[in-house]
PDB file of C-alpha atoms in Angstrom:
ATOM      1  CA  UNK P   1     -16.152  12.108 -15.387  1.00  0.00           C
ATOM      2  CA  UNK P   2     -13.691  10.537 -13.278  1.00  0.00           C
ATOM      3  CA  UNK P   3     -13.115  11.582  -9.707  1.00  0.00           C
ATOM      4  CA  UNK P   4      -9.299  11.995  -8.942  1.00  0.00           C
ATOM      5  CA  UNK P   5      -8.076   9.095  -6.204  1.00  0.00           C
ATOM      6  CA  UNK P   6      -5.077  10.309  -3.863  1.00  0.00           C
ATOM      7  CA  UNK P   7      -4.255   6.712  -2.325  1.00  0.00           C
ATOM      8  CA  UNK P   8      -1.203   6.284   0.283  1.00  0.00           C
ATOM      9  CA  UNK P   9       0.519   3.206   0.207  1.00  0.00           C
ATOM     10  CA  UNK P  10       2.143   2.792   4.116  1.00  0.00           C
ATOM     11  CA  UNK P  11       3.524  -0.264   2.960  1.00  0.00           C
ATOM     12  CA  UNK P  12       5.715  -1.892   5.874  1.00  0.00           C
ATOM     13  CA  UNK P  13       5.959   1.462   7.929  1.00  0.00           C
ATOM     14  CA  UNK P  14       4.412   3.291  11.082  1.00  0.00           C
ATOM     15  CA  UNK P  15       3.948   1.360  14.644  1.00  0.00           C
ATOM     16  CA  UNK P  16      -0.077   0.717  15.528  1.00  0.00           C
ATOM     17  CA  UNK P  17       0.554   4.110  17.293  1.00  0.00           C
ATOM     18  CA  UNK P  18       1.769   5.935  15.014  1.00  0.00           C
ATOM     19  CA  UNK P  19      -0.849   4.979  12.087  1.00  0.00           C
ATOM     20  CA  UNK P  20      -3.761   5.331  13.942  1.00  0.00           C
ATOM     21  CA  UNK P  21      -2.723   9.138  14.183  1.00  0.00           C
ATOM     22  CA  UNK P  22      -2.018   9.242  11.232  1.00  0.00           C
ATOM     23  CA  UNK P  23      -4.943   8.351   9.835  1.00  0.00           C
ATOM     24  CA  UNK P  24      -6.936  10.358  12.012  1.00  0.00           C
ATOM     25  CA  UNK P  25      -5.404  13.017  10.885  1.00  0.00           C
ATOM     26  CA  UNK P  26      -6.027  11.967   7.055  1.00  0.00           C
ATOM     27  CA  UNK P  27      -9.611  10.980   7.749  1.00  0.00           C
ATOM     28  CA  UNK P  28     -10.298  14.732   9.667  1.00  0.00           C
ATOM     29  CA  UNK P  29      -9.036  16.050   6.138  1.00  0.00           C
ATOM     30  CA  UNK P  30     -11.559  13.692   4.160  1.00  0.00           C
ATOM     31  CA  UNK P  31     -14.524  14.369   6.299  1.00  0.00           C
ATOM     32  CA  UNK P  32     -16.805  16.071   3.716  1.00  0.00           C
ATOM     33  CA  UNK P  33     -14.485  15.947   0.690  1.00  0.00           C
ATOM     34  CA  UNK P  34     -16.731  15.353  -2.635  1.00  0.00           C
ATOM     35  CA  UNK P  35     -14.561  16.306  -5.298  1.00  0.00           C
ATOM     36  CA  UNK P  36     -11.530  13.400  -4.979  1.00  0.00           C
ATOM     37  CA  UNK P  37     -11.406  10.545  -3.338  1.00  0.00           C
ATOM     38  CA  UNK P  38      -8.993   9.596  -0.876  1.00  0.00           C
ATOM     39  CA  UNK P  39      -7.380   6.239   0.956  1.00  0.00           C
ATOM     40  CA  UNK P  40      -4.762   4.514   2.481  1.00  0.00           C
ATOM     41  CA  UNK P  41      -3.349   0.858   1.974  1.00  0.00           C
ATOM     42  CA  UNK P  42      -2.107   0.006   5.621  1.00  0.00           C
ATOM     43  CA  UNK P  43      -0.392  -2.682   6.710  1.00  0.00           C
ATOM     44  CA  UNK P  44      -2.634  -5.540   7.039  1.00  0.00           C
ATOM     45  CA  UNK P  45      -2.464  -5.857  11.277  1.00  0.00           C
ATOM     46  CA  UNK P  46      -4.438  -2.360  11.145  1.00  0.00           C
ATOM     47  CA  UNK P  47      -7.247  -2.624   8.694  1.00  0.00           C
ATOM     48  CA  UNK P  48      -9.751  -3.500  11.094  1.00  0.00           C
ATOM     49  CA  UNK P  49      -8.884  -0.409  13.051  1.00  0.00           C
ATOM     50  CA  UNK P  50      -8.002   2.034  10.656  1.00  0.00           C
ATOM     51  CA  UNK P  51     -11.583   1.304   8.462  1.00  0.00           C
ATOM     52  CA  UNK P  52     -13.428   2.068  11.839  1.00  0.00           C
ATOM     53  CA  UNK P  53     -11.897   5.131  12.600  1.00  0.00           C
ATOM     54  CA  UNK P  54     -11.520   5.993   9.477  1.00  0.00           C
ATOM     55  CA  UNK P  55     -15.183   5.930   7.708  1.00  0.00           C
ATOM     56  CA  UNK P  56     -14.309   8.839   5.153  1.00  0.00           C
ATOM     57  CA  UNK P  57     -11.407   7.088   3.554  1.00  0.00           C
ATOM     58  CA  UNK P  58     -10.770   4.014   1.565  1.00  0.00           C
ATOM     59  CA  UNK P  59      -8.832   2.233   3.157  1.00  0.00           C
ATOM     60  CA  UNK P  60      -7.349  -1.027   1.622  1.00  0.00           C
ATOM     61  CA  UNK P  61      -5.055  -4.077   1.941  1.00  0.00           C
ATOM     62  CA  UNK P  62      -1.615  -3.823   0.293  1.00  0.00           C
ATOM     63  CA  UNK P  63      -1.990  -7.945  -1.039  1.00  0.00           C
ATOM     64  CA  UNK P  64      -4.285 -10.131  -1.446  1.00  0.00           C
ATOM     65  CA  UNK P  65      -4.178 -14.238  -2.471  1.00  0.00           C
ATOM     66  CA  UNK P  66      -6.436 -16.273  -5.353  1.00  0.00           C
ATOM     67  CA  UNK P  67      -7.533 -19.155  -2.895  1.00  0.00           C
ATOM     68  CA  UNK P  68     -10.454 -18.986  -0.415  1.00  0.00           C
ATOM     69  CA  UNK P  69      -8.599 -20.857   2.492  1.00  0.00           C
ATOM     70  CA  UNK P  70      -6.292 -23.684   3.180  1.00  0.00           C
ATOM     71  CA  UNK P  71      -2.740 -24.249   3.718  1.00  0.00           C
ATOM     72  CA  UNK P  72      -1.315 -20.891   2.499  1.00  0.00           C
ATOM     73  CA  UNK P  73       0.960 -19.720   5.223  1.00  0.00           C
ATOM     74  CA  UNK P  74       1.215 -15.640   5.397  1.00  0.00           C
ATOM     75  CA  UNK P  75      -1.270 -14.865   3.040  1.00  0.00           C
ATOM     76  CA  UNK P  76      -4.839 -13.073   2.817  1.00  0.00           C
ATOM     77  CA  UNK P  77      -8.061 -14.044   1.291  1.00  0.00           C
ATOM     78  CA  UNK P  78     -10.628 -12.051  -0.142  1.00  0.00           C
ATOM     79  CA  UNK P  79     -13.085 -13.398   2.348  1.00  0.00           C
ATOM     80  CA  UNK P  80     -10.834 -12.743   5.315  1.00  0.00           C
ATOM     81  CA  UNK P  81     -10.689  -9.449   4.112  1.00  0.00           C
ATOM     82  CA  UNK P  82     -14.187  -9.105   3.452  1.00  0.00           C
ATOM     83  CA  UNK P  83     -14.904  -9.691   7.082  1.00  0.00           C
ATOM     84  CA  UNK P  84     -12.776  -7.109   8.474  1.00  0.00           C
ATOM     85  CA  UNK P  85     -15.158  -4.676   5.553  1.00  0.00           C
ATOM     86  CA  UNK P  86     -12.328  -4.529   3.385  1.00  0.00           C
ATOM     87  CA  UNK P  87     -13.681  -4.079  -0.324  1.00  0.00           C
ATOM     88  CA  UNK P  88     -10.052  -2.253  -2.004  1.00  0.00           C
ATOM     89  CA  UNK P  89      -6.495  -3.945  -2.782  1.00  0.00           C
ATOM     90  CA  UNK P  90      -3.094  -3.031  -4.228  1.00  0.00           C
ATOM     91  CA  UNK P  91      -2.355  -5.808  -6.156  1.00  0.00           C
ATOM     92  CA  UNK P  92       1.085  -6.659  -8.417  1.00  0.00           C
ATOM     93  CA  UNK P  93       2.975  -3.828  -6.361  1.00  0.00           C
ATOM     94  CA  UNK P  94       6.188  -3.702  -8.246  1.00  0.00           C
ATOM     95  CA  UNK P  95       7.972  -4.750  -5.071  1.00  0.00           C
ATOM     96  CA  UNK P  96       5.464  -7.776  -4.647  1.00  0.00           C
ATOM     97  CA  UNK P  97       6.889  -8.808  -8.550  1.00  0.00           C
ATOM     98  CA  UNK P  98      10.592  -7.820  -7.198  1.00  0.00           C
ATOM     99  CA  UNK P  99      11.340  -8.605  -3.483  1.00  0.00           C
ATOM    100  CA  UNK P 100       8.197 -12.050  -3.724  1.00  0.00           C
ATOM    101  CA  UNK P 101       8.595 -13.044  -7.319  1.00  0.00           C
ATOM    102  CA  UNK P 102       5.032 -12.378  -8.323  1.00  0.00           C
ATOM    103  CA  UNK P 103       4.534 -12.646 -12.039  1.00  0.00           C
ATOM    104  CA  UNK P 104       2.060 -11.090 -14.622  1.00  0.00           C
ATOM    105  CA  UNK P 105      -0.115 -14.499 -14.229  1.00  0.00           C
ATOM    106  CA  UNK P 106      -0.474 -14.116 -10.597  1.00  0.00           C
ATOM    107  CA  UNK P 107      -1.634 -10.425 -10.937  1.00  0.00           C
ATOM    108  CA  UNK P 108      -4.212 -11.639 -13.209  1.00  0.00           C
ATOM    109  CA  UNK P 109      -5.348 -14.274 -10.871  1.00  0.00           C
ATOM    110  CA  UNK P 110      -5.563 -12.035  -7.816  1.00  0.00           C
ATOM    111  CA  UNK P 111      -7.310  -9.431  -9.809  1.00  0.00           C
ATOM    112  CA  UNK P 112      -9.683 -11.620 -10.978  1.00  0.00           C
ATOM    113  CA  UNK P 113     -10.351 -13.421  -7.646  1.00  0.00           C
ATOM    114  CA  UNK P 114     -10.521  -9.607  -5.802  1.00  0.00           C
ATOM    115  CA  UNK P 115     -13.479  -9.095  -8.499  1.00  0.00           C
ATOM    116  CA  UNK P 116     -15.171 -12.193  -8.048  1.00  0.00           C
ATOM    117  CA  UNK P 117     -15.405 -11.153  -4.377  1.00  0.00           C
ATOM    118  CA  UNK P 118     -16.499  -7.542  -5.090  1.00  0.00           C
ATOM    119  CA  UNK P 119     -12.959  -6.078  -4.577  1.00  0.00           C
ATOM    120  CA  UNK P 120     -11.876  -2.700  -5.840  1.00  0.00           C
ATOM    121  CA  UNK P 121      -7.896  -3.524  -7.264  1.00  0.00           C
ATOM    122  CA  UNK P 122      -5.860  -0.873  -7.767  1.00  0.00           C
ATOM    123  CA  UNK P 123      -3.657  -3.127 -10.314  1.00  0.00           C
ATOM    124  CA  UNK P 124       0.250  -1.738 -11.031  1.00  0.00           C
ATOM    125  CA  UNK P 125       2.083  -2.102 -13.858  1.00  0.00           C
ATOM    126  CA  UNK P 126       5.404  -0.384 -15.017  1.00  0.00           C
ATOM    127  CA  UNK P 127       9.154  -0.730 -16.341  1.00  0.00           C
ATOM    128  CA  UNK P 128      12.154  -1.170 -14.945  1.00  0.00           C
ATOM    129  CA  UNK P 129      15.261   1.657 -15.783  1.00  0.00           C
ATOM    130  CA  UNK P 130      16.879  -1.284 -17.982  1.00  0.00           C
ATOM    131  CA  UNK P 131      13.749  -1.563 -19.872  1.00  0.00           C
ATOM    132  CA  UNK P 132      12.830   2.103 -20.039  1.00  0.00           C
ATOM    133  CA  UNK P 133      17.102   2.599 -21.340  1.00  0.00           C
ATOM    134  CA  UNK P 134      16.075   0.046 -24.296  1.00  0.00           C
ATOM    135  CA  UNK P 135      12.877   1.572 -24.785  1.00  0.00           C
ATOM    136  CA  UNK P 136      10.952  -1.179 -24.328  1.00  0.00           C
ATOM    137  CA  UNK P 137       8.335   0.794 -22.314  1.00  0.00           C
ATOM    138  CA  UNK P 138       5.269   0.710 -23.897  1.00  0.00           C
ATOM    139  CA  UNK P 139       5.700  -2.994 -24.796  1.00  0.00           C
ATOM    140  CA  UNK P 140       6.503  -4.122 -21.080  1.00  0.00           C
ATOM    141  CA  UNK P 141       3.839  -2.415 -20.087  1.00  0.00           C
ATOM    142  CA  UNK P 142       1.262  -3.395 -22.851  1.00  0.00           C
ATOM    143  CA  UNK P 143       1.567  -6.760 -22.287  1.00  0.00           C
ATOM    144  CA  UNK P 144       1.655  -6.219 -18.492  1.00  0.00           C
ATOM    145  CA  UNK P 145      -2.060  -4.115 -18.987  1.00  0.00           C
ATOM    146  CA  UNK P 146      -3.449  -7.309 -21.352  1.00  0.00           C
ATOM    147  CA  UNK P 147      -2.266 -10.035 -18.718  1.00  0.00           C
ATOM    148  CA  UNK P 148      -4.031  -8.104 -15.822  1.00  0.00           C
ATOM    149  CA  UNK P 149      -7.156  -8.045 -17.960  1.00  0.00           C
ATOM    150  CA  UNK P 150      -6.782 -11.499 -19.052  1.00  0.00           C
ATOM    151  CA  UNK P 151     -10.600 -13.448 -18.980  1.00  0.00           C
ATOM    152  CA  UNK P 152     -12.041 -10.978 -16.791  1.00  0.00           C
ATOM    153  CA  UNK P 153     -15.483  -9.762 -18.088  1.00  0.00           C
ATOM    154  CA  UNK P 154     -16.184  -6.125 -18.993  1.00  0.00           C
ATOM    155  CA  UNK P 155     -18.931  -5.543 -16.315  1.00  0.00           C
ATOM    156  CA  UNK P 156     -16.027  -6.350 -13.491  1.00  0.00           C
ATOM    157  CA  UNK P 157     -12.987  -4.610 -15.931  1.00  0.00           C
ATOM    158  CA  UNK P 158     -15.002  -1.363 -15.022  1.00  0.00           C
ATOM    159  CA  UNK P 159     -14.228  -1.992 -10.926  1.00  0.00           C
ATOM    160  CA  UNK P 160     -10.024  -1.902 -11.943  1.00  0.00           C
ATOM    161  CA  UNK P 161      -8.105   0.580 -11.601  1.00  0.00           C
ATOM    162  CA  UNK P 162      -4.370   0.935 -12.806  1.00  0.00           C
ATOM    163  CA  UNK P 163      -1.371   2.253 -11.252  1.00  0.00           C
ATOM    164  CA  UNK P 164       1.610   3.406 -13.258  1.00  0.00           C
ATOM    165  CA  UNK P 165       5.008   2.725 -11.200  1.00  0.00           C
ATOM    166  CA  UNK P 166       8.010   3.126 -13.432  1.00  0.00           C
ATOM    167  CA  UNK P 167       9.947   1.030 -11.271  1.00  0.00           C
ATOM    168  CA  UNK P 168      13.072   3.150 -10.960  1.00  0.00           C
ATOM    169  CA  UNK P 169      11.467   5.938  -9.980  1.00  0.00           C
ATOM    170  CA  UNK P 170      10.269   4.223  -6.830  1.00  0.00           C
ATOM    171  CA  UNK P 171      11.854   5.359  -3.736  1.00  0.00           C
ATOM    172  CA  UNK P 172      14.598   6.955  -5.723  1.00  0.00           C
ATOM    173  CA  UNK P 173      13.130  10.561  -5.872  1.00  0.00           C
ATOM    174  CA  UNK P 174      12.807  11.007  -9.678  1.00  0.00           C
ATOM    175  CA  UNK P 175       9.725  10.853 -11.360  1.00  0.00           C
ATOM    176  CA  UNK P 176       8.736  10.170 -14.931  1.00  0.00           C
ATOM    177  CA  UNK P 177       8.510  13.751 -16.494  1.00  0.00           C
ATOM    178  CA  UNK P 178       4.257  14.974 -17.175  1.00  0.00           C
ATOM    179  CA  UNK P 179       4.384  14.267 -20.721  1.00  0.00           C
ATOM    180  CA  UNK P 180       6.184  10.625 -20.032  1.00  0.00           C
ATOM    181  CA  UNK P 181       3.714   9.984 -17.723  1.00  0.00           C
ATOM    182  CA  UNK P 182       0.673  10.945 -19.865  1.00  0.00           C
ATOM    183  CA  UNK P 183       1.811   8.863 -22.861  1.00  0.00           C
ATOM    184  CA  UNK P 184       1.843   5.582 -20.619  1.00  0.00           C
ATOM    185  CA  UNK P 185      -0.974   6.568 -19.319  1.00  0.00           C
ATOM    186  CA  UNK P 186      -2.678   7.132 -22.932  1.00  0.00           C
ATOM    187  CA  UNK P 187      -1.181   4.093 -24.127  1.00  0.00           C
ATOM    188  CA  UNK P 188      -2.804   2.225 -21.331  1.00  0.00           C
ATOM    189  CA  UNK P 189      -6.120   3.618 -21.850  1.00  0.00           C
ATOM    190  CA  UNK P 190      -5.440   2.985 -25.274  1.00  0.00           C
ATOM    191  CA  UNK P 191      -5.231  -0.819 -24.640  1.00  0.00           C
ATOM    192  CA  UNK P 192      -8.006  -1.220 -22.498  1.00  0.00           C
ATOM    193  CA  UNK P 193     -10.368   0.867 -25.231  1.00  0.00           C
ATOM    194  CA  UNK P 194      -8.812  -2.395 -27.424  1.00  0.00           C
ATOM    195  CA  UNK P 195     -10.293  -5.075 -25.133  1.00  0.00           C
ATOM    196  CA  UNK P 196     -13.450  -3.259 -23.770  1.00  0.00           C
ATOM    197  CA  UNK P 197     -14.441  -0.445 -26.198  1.00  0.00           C
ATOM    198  CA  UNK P 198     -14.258   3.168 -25.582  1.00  0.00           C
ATOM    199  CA  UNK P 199     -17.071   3.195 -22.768  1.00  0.00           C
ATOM    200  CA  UNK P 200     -15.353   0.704 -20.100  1.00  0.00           C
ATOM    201  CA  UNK P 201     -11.832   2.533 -20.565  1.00  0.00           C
ATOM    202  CA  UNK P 202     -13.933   6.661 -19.847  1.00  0.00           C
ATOM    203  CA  UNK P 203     -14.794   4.881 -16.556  1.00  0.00           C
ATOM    204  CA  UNK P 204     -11.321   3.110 -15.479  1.00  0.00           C
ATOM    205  CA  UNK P 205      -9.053   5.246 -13.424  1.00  0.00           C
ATOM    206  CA  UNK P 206      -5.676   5.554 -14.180  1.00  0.00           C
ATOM    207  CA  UNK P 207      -2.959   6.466 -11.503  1.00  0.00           C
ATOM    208  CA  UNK P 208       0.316   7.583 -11.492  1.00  0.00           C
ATOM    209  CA  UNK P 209       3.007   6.122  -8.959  1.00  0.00           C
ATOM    210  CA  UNK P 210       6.549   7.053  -8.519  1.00  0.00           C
ATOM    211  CA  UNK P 211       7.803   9.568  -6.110  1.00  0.00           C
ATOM    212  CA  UNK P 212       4.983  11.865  -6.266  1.00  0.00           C
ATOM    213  CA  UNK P 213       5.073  14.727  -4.017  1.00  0.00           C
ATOM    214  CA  UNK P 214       3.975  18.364  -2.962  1.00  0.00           C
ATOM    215  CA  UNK P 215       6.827  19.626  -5.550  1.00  0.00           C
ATOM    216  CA  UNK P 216       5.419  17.743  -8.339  1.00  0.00           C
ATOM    217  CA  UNK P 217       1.953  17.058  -7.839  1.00  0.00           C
ATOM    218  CA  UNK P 218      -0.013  19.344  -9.748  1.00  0.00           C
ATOM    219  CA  UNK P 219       2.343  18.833 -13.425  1.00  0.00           C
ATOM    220  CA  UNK P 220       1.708  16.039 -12.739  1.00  0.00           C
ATOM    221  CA  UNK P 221      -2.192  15.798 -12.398  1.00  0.00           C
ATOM    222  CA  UNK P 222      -3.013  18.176 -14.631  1.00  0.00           C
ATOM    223  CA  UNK P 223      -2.334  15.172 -17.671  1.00  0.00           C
ATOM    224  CA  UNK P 224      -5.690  14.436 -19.127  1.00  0.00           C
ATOM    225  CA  UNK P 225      -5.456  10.586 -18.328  1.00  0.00           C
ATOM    226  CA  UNK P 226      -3.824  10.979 -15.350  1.00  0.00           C
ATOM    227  CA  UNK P 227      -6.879  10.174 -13.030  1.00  0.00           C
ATOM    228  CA  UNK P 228      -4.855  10.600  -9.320  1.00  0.00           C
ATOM    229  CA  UNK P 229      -1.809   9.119  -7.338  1.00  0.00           C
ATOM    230  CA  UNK P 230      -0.325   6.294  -5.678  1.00  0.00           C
ATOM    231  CA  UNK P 231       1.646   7.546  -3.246  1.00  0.00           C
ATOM    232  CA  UNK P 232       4.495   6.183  -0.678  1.00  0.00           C
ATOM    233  CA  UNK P 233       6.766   8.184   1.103  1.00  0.00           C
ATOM    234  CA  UNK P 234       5.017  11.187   0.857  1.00  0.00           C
ATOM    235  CA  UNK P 235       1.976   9.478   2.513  1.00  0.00           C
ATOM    236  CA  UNK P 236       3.748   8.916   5.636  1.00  0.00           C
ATOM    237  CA  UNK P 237       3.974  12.324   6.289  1.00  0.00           C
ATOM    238  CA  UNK P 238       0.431  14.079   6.728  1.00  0.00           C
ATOM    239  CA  UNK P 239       1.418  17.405   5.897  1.00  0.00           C
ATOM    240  CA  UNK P 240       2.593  16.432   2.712  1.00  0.00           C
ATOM    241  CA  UNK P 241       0.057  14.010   1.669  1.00  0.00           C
ATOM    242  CA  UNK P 242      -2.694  16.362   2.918  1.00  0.00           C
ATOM    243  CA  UNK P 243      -0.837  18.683   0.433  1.00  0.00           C
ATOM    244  CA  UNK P 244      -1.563  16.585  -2.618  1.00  0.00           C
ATOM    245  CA  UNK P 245      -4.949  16.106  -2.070  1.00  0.00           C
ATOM    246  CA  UNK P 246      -5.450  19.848  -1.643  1.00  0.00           C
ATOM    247  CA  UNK P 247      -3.680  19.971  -5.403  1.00  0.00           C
ATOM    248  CA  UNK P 248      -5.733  17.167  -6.397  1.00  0.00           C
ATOM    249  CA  UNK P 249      -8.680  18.755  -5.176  1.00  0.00           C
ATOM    250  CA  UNK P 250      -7.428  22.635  -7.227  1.00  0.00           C
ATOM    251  CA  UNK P 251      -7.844  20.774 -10.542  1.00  0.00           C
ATOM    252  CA  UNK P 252     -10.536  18.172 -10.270  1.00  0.00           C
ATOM    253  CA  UNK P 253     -12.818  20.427 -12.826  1.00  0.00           C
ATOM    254  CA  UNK P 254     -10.620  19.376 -16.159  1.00  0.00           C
ATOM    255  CA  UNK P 255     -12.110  19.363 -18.749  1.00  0.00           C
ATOM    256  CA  UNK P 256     -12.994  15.891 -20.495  1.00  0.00           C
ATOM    257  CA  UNK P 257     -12.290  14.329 -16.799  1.00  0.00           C
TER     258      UNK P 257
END
């Protein structure tokens, strides 16, 4: 059975001020919860801070980088991360492959360096509208699901998890309708059931990511492979993101979850 995750993605937002109360104010809402989990991906000047007062959450990096150490100006290593007790990652964000041209190969060689290094990646994958208009969906994102996986071994595949973005629905306020979102997601466990066997994919957590909010939450989750959210704006704002989790929480007992 797999346990919803309702994950915020801050990406570049809140002063050190505002996140810490922020999170407080997530992590009094986690204190106890069994039935989902629940984290935030801060930006990376908090991490120490936010893991320490935050011991109910996940909380996790928004990048990480392949190498160890060495002359890599601006980036993050797993180890580095690992020291602060970091053990979860976004990785492939769409707006890391947009705004910092990351392709499909460097994904795959973050993901499989997070692994190596006992990371949890929350991997993302997804179309853009021009892609989606020449229905080209399911084959961006196939290949996109088979790179990510590329040469990593099925007893680490199991530690992945995916995140859906369609692209344009990012920051734009629409959202890929329930039954769009549950054929991705289908065709992604699909995929994975291709490389691993049916097993691995039962155990891999599949999110969905793209302006998810109070309004649309529970359509949304109640999909059969949709296994939780990655959230943005709507996890600034602790009312709201509190919200979801309460909706995530309302349905957790699917059945064949």
């Amino acid at each position: 059975m797999r346990k919803f995750l309702i994950a915020g993605n801050w990406k570049m937002n809140k002063n050190y001020d505002e996140a810490l109360q922020l999170a407080r104010a997530i992590q009094q809402r986690a204190v106890n919860e069994k039935k989902i989990n629940i984290g935030v991906f801060v930006p990376a000047p908090y991490l120490r801070e936010m893991s320490l007062e935050s011991p109910d959450l996940i909380v996790g990096a928004q990048n990480i980088y392949w190498e160890q150490y060495g002359a890599f100006t601006g980036e993050i290593s797993p180890p580095m991360l690992r020291s602060l007790g970091i053990s979860w990652t976004l990785i492939g964000h769409s707006e890391r492959r947009a705004l910092f041209g990351e392709t499909d190969e460097d994904v795959n060689r973050k993901t499989v360096a997070a692994l190596k290094h006992c990371f949890f990646p929350i991997v993302c994958v997804g179309e853009t509208l021009s892609q989606r208009e020449k229905k080209t969906t399911l084959d961006i994102i196939g290949k996109q699901v088979k790179e990510l996986f590329y040469e990593i071994p099925a007893d680490m595949a199991r530690s992945v998890t995916v995140a859906y973005e369609p692209v344009w629905a990012i920051g734009t306020g629409k959202t890929a309708t329930p039954d769009d979102a549950e054929e991705v997601h289908a065709y992604i466990r699909m995929i994975i059931t291709s490389l691993y066997g049916r097993e691995i994919s039962d155990e891999v957590r599949i999110l969905y990511g793209g302006s998810v909010k109070p309004s649309n939450a529970a359509s949304l989750l109640k999909m059969r492979n949709v296994d939780g959210a990655l959230i943005g704006g709507a996890s600034l704002n602790k009312e709201d993101f509190i919200s979801i989790c309460d909706t995530a929480v309302s349905i957790d007992k699917r059945e064949g979850k």
